[in-house]
């Protein structure tokens, strides 16, 4: 029988530890490696530069690092992928994916909403890409001869929009589909099982899980990983081995953390849904009418992130963010503690305002990343903050 998720989370990437005679993950901080045999080192360098994992020595830290390699093997295991390639941040990972595809064409098809900086990178002209924004239903008709990549994010940041991966893959035909799976984490969703070519994570979020590591990782096939590693070798968006150690250490508790936080997210989503100050709650565990439902079958659970909109708009949202005491008003997500933030004012500030409005990112929308605290304490805090929004204080004209 194939090993189950909780078992793999604890043991992935650690197969050789017993042979090595150690129990904890070894950390290799070398920036360079002694060359005892020049021909072998030359062969190792050639392998790394062409995107392969060197068999002998890493030669130099920008080419390969064994501690990072272990973490990559563990992520590949959890994603059901042949391999994975890790980067210094989620954005470095996405940039490398784009660059690795550019020789095939400059056209990218993407479905909004996506993470604000991802949207910005595609729109800003910083990279020579030409983007067509599609809906989940118009991906097929948006693909062109020169399309090199289809990008979706599911659940999407910040509206939790769930996009059917298999349907997008079918529409994309021969074009590889990249799924930003950060919100689900491999504990809840494995996009490659539905035909995606790349599963991308901001490792800064659930994978790291403790708010102290910035990282990115892409799970994919060996064929698609080679150009990604070539980009990493040439541009240097490396994950530091200490960060890889922390990420790998955190993977062992990933399914436990996600399950616990997901339970609390469900409790909070239902509480918010019934609150008079709230106009709508966006959560993969609630249907369009706000009733609890099973999430899309591509997900093992609805996850630990939700968004909600306040009837009082921007002022009410600002009030909630500034009134929470236990919950931390901060961007980012997937940490041990619960974070709340205002997408239109912060994470998605760089996105075209019209596109934001079309994606449902209104001025009254807040995003909540639920952590590991007791849900009763979380609701006590969130509830008092949302109660204040029932009658948002109006600015009264001077003298009135
Ligand atoms: C945070 C985030 C990113 C960017 O990751 P960084 O590690 O901050 O570079 C990309 N996609 C999603 C969905 C995110 O939430």
Tab-separated table of C-alpha atoms and ligand atoms in Angstrom, residues 89-91 115 153 157 180 182-183 202 204-205 215 333, ligand 1:
chain	number	residue	atom	x	y	z
A	89	UNK	CA	10.902	33.239	-2.853
A	90	UNK	CA	7.589	32.403	-4.483
A	91	UNK	CA	8.158	35.254	-6.939
A	115	UNK	CA	-1.499	37.107	-6.175
A	153	UNK	CA	-4.247	30.085	-8.969
A	157	UNK	CA	-5.701	34.987	-3.803
A	180	UNK	CA	-0.185	28.328	-7.980
A	182	UNK	CA	-0.004	28.097	-2.294
A	183	UNK	CA	-3.414	28.425	-0.589
A	202	UNK	CA	5.183	30.375	-2.032
A	204	UNK	CA	6.792	31.483	2.774
A	205	UNK	CA	3.216	30.475	3.571
A	215	UNK	CA	10.919	30.610	-0.121
A	333	UNK	CA	-0.665	33.643	5.404
B	1	LIG	C1	2.734	35.087	-1.272
B	1	LIG	C2	2.306	34.499	-2.544
B	1	LIG	C3	3.167	34.471	-3.649
B	1	LIG	C4	4.536	35.108	-3.635
B	1	LIG	O1	5.406	34.413	-2.783
B	1	LIG	P1	6.671	35.121	-2.070
B	1	LIG	O2	7.266	33.993	-1.301
B	1	LIG	O3	6.136	36.234	-1.227
B	1	LIG	O4	7.563	35.627	-3.153
B	1	LIG	C5	2.720	33.845	-4.809
B	1	LIG	N1	1.486	33.304	-4.872
B	1	LIG	C6	0.631	33.321	-3.837
B	1	LIG	C7	-0.715	32.696	-3.989
B	1	LIG	C8	0.998	33.928	-2.644
B	1	LIG	O5	0.130	33.964	-1.623
